[in-house]
CSV table of C-alpha atoms in Angstrom, one decimal:
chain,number,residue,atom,x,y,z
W,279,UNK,CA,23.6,21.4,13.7
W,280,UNK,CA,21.6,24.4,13.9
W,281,UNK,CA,19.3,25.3,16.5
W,282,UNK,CA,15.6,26.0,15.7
W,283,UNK,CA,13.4,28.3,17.5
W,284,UNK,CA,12.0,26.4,20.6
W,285,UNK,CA,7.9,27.3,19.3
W,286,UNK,CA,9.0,25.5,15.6
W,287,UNK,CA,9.1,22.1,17.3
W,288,UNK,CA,5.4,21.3,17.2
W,289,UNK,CA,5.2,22.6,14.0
W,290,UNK,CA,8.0,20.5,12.4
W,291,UNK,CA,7.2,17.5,14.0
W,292,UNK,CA,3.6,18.2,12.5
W,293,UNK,CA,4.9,18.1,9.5
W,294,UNK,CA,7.0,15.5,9.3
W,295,UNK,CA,4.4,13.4,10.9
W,296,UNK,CA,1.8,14.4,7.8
W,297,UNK,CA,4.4,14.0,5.5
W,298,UNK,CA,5.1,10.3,6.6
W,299,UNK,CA,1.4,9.7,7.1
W,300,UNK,CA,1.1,11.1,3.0
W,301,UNK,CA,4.0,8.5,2.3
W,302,UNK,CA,2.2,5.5,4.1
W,303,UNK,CA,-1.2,6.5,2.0
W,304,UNK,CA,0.4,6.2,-1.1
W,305,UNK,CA,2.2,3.1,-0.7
W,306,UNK,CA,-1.2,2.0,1.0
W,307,UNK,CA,-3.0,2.9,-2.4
W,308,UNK,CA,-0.6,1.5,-4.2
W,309,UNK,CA,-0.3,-1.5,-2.9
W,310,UNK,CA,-3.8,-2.5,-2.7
W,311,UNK,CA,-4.1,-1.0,-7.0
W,312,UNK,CA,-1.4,-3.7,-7.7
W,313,UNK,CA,-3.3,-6.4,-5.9
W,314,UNK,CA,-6.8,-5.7,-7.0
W,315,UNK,CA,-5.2,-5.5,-10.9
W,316,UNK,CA,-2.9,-8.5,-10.3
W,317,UNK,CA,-6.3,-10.1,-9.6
W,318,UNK,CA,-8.3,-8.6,-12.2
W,319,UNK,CA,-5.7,-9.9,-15.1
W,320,UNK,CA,-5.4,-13.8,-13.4
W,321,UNK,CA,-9.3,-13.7,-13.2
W,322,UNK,CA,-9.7,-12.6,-16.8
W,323,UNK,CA,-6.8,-15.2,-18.0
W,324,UNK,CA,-8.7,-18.0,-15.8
W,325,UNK,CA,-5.0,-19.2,-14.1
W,326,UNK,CA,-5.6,-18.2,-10.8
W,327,UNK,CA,-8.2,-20.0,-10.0
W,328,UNK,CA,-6.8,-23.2,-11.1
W,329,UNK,CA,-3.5,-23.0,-9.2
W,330,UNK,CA,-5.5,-22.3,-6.4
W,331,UNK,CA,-7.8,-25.0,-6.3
W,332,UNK,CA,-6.2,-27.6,-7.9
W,333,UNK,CA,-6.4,-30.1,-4.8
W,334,UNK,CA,-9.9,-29.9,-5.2
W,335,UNK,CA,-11.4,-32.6,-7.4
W,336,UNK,CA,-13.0,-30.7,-10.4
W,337,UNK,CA,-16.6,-30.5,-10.2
């Protein structure tokens, strides 16, 4: 393995800190795009809200 330059520590560790910090963003953002349009489409199709409530007498 080779050895970096003892003042490139901080530095790479910076970076691999705001690269993982991009990573968990994205995922973050798309995650919560897949739920709001996985809700969108069940609310426009009207199927959620039946499954969800269907122990609830109708009315």
């Amino acid at each position: 393995m080779r050895r970096f330059p003892a003042w490139s520590w901080p530095f790479l560790l910076a970076f691999f800190a705001l690269v993982g910090l991009g990573l968990l963003a994205v995922l973050w953002a798309v995650g919560a795009l897949a739920l709001l349009g996985l809700g969108a489409l069940s609310l426009l199709r009207g199927v959620w809200p039946r499954r969800r409530w269907r122990r609830l007498p109708p009315g």
